[in-house]
PDB file of C-alpha atoms and ligand atoms in Angstrom:
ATOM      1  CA  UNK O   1       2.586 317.055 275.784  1.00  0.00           C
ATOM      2  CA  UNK O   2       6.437 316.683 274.652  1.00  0.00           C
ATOM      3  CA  UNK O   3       7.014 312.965 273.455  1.00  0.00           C
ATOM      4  CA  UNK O   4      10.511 313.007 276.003  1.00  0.00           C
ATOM      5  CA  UNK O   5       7.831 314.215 278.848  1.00  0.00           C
ATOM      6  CA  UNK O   6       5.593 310.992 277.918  1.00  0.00           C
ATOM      7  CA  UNK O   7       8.305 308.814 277.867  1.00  0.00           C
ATOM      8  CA  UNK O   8       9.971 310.008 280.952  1.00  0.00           C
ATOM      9  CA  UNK O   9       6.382 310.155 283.053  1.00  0.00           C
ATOM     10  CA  UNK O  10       4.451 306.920 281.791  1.00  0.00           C
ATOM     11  CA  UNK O  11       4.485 304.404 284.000  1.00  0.00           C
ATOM     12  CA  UNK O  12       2.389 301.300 284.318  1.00  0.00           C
ATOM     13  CA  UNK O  13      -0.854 301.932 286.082  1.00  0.00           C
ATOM     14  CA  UNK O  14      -2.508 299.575 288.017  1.00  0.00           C
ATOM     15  CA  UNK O  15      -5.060 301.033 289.574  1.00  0.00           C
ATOM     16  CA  UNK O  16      -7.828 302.236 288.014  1.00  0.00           C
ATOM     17  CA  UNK O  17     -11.094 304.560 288.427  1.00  0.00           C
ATOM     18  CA  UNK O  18     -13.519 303.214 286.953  1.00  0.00           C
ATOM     19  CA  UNK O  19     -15.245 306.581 285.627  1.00  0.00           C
ATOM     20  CA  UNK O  20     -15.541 305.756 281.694  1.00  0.00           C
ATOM     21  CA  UNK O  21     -13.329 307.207 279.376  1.00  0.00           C
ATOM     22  CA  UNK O  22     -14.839 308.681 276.637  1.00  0.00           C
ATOM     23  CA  UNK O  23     -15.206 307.574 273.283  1.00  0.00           C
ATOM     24  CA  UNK O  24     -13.792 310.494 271.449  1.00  0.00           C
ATOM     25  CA  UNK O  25     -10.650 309.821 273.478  1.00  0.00           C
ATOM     26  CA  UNK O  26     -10.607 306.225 273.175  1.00  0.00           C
ATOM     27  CA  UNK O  27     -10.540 306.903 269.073  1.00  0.00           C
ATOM     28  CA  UNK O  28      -8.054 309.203 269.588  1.00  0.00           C
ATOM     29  CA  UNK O  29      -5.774 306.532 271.337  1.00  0.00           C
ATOM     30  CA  UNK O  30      -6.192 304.015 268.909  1.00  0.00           C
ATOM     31  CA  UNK O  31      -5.585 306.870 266.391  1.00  0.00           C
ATOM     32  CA  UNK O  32      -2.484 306.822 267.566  1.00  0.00           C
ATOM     33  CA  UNK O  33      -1.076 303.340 266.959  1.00  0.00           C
ATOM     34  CA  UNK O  34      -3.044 303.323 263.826  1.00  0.00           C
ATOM     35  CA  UNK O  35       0.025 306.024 263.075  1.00  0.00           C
ATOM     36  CA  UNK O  36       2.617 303.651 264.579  1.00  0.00           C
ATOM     37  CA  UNK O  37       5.502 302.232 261.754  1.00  0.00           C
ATOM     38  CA  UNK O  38       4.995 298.754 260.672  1.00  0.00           C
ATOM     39  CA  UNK O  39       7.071 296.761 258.353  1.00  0.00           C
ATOM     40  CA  UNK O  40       6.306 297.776 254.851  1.00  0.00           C
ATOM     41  CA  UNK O  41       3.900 299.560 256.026  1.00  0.00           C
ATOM     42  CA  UNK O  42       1.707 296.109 256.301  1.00  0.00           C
ATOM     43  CA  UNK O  43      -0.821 297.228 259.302  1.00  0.00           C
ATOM     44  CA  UNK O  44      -1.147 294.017 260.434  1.00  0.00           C
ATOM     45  CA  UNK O  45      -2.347 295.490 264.137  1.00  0.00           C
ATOM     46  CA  UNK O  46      -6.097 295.391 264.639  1.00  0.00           C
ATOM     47  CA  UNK O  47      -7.410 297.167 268.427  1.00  0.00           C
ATOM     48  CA  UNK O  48     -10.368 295.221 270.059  1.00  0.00           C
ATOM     49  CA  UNK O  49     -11.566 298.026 272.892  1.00  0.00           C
ATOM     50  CA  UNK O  50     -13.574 295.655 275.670  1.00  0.00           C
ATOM     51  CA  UNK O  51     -16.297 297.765 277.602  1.00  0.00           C
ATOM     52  CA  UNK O  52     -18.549 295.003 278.538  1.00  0.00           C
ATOM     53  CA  UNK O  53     -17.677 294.206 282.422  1.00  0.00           C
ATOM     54  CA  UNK O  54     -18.577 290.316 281.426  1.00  0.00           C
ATOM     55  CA  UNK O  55     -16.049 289.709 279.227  1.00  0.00           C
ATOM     56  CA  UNK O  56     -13.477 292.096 281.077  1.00  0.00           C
ATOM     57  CA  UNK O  57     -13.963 289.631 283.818  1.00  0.00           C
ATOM     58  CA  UNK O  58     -13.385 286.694 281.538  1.00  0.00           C
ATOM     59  CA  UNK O  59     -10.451 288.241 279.915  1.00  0.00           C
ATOM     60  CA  UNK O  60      -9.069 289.170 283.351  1.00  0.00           C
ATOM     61  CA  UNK O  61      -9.366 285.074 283.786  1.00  0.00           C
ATOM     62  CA  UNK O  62      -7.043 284.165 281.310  1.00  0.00           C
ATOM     63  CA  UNK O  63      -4.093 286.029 283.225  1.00  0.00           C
ATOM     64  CA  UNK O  64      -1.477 283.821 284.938  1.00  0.00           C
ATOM     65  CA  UNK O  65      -2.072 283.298 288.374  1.00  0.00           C
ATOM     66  CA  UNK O  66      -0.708 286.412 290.842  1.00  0.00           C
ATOM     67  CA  UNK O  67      -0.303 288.563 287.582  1.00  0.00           C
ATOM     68  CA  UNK O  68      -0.106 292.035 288.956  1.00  0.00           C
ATOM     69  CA  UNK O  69      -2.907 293.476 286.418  1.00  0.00           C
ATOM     70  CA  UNK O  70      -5.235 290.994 287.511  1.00  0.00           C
ATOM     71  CA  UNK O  71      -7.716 293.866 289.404  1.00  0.00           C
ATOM     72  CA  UNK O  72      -6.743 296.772 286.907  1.00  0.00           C
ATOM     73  CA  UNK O  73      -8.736 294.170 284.459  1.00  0.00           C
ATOM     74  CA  UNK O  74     -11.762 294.253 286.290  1.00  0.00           C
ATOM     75  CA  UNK O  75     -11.831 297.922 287.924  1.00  0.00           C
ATOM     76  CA  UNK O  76     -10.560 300.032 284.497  1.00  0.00           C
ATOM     77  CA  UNK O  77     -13.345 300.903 282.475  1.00  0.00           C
ATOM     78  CA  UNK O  78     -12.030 299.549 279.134  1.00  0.00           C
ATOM     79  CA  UNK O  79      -9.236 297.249 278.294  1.00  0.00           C
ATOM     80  CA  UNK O  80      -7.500 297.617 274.586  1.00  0.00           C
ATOM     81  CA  UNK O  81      -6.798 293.983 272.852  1.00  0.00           C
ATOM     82  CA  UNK O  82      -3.905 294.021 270.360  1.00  0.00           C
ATOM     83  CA  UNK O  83      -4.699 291.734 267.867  1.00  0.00           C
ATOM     84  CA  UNK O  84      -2.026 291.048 265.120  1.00  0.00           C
ATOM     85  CA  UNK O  85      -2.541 289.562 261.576  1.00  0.00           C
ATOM     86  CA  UNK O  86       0.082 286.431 261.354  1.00  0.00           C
ATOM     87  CA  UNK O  87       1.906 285.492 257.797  1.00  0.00           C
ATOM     88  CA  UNK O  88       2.098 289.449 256.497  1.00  0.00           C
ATOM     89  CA  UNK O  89       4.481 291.368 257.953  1.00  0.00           C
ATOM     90  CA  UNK O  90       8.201 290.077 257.086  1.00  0.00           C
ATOM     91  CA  UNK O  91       7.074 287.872 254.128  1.00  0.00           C
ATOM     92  CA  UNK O  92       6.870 288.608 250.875  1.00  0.00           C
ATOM     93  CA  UNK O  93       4.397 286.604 248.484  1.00  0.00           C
ATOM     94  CA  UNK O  94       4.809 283.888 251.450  1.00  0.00           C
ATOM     95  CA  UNK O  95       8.604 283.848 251.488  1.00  0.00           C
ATOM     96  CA  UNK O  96      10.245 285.572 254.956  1.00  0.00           C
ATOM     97  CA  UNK O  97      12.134 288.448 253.489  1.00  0.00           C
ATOM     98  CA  UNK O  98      14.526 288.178 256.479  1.00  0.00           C
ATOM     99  CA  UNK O  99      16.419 285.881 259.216  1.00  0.00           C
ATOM    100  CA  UNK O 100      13.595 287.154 261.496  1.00  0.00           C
ATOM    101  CA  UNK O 101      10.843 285.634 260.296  1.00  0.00           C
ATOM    102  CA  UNK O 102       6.935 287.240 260.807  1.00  0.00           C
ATOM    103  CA  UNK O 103       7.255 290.691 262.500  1.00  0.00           C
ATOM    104  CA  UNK O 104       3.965 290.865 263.886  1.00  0.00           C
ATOM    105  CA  UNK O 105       5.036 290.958 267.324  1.00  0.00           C
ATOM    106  CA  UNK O 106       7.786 293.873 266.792  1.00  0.00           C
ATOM    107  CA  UNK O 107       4.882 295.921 264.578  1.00  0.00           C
ATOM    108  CA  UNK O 108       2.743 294.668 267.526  1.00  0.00           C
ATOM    109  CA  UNK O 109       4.402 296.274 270.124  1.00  0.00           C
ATOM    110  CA  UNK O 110       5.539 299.877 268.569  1.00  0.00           C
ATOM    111  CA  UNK O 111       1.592 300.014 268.302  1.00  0.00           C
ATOM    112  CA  UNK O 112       1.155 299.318 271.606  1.00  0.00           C
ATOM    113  CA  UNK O 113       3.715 301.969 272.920  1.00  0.00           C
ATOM    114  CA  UNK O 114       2.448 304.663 270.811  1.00  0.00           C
ATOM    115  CA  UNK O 115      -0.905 304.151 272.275  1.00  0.00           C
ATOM    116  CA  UNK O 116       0.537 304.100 275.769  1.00  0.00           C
ATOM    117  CA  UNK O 117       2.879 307.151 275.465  1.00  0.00           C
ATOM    118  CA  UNK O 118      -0.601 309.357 273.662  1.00  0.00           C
ATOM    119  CA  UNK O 119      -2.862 307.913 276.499  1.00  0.00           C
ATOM    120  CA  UNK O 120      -0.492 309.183 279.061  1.00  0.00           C
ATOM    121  CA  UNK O 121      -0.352 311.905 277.348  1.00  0.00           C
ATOM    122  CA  UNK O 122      -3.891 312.679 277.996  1.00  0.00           C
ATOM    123  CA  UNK O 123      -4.068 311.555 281.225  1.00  0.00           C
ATOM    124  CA  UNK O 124      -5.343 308.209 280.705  1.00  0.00           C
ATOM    125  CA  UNK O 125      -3.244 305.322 282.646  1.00  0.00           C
ATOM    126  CA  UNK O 126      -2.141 301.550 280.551  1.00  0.00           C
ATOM    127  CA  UNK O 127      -0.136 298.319 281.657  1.00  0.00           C
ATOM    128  CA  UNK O 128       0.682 296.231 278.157  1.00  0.00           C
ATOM    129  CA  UNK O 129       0.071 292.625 279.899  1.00  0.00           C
ATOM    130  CA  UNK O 130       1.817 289.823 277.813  1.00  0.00           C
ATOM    131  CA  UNK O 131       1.702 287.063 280.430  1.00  0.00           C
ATOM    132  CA  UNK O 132      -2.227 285.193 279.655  1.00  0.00           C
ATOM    133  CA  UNK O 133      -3.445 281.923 278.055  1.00  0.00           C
ATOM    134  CA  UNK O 134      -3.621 283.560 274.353  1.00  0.00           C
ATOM    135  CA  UNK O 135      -5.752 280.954 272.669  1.00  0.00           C
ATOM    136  CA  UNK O 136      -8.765 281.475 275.745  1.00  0.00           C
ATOM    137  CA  UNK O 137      -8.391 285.373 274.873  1.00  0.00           C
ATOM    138  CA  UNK O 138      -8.825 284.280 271.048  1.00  0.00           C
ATOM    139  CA  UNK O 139     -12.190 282.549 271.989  1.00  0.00           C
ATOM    140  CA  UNK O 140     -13.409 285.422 274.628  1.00  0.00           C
ATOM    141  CA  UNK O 141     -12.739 287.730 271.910  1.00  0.00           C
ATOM    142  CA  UNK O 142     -13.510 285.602 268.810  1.00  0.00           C
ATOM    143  CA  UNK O 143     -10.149 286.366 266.972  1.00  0.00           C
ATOM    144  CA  UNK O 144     -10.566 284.537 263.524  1.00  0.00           C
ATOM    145  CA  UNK O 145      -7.702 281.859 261.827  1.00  0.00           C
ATOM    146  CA  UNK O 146      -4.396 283.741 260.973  1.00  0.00           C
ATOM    147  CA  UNK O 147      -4.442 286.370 263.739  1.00  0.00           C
ATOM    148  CA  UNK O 148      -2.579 285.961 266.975  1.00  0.00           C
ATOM    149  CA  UNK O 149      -3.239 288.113 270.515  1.00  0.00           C
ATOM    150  CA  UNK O 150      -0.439 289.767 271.299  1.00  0.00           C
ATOM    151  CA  UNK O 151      -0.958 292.083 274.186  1.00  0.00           C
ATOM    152  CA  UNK O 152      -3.560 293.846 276.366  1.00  0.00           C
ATOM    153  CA  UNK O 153      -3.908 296.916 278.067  1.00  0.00           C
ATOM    154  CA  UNK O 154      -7.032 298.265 280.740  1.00  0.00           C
ATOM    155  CA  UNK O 155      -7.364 302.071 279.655  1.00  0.00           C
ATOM    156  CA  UNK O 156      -8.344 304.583 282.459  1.00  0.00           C
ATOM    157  CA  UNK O 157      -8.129 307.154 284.681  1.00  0.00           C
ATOM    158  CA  UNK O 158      -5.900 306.684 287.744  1.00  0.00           C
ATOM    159  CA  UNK O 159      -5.224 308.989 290.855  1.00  0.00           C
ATOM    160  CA  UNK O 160      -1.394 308.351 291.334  1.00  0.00           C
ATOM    161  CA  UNK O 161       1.289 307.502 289.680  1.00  0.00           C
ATOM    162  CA  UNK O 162       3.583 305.180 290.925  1.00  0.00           C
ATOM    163  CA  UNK O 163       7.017 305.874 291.416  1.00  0.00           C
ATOM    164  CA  UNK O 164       9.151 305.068 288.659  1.00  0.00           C
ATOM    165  CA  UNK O 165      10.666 301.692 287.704  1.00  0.00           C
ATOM    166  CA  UNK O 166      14.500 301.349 287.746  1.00  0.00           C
ATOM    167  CA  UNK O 167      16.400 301.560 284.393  1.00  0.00           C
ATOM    168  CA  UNK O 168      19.746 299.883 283.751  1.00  0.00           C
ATOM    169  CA  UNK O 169      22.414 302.754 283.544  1.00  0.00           C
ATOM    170  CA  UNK O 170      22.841 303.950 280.408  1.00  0.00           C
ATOM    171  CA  UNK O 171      26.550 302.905 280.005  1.00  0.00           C
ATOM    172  CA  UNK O 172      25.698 298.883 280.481  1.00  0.00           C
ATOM    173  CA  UNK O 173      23.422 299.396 277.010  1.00  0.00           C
ATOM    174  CA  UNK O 174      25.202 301.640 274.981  1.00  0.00           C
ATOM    175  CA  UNK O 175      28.723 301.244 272.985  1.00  0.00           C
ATOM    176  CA  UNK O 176      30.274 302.512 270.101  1.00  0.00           C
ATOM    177  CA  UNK O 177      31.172 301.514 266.549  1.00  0.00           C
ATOM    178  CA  UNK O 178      31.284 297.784 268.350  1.00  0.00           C
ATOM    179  CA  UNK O 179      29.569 295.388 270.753  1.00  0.00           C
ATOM    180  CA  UNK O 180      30.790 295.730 273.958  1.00  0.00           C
ATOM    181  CA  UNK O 181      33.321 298.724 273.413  1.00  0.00           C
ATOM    182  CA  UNK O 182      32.566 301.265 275.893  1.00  0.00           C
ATOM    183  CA  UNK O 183      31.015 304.558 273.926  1.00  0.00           C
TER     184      UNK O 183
HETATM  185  C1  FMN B 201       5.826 292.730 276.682  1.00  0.00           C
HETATM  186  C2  FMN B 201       5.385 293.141 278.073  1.00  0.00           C
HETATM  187  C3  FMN B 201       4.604 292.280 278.813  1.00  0.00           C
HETATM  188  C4  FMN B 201       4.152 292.675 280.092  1.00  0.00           C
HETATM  189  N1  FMN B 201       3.315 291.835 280.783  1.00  0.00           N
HETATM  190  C5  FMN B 201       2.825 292.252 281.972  1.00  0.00           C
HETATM  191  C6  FMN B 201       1.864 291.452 282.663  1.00  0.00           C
HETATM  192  O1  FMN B 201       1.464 290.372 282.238  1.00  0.00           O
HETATM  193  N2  FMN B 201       1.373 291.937 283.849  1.00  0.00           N
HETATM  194  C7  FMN B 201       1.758 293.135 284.369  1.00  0.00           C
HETATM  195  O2  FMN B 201       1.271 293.519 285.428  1.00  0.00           O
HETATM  196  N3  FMN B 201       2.682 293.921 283.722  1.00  0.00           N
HETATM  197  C8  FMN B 201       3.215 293.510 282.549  1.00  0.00           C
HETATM  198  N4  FMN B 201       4.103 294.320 281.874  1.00  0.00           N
HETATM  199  C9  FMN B 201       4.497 295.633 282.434  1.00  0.00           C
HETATM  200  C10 FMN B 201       5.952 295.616 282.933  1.00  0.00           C
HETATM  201  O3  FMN B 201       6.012 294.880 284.129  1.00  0.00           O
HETATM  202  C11 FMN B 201       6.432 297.073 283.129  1.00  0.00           C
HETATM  203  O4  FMN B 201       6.387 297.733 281.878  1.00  0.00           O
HETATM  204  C12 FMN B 201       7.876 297.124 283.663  1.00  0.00           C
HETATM  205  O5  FMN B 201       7.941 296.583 284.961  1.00  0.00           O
HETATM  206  C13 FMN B 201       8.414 298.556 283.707  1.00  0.00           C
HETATM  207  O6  FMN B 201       7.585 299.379 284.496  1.00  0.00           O
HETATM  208  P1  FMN B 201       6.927 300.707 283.884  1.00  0.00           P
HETATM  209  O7  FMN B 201       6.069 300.285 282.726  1.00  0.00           O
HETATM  210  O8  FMN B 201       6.113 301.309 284.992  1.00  0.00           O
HETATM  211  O9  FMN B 201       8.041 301.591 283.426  1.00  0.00           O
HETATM  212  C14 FMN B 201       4.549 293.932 280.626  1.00  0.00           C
HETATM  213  C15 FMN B 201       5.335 294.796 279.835  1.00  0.00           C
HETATM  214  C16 FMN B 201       5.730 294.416 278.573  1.00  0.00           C
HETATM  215  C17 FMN B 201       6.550 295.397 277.739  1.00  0.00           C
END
């Protein structure tokens, strides 16, 4: 599929079917944020691909109350935990190379939207869910000292799309040679 066609058609799925998704596929989508850019090249993204319906439900747990991907967590047959190593990406021999500090989250989430776009791509449906008690994730999933949960997505097949989310107009975003002069 054309990358612009991903972009343009994704949309966060919430409803899922809970036929499995096989593993060849799966790879394949994690293949593709393994190809994602990361500062200095530092990889410090690491995929943990839930199947077990136990811990699905426990991870679905440590949502925030009313979070809209509360049922896509239980239906969807798998659910993709982004897992990021803290202290690598940004710093050189310990020292933050820039004003930004650890870039884990930024590496983090190009990952994430590379999976997305290829899972679309194939027909599979995502949400990246941010809003969840991190450190009860870390013990569901057993994420060892110096990594940090970052996001989560179920991974599935889905019947509809929903219709499309609304997008600031281009001209509040965009300007030209400086901030806030119209391009
Ligand atoms: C960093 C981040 C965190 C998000 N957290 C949640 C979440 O906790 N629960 C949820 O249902 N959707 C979550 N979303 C999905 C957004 O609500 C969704 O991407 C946005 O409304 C635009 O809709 P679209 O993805 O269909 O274009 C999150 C998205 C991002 C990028």
């Amino acid at each position: 599929m054309d990358v612009l066609k991903a972009i343009t058609e994704r949309r966060s799925i919430r409803k899922y079917r809970s036929d499995p998704v096989p593993d060849d596929l799966i790879l394949r989508c994690i293949g593709a944020a393994r190809l994602a850019p990361s500062w200095a090249n530092r990889q410090v993204s690491r995929f943990v691909v839930v199947k077990d319906q136990g811990s699905k439900e426990a991870l679905g747990l440590t949502l925030t109350p009313n979070n809209p991907a509360y049922q896509a967590f239980l239906a969807a047959p798998c659910l993709v935990c982004l897992v990021a190593q803290r202290g690598v990406s940004g710093l050189i021999r310990g020292e933050q190379a820039s004003d930004k500090g650890d870039w884990f989250m930024f590496d983090a989430g190009i990952a994430m939207d590379h999976l997305m776009l290829f899972a679309y791509s194939v027909g599979l449906g995502t949400v990246a869910v941010g809003a969840f008690d991190a450190g009860k994730v870390e013990e569901v999933l057993g994420v060892p000292e110096g990594y940090s949960v970052v996001a989560m997505t179920p991974l599935g097949y889905f019947d509809e799309l929903p219709a499309p989310t609304p997008r600031k107009p281009l001209g509040d975003l965009l300007y030209l040679d400086r901030f806030g002069k119209a391009y």
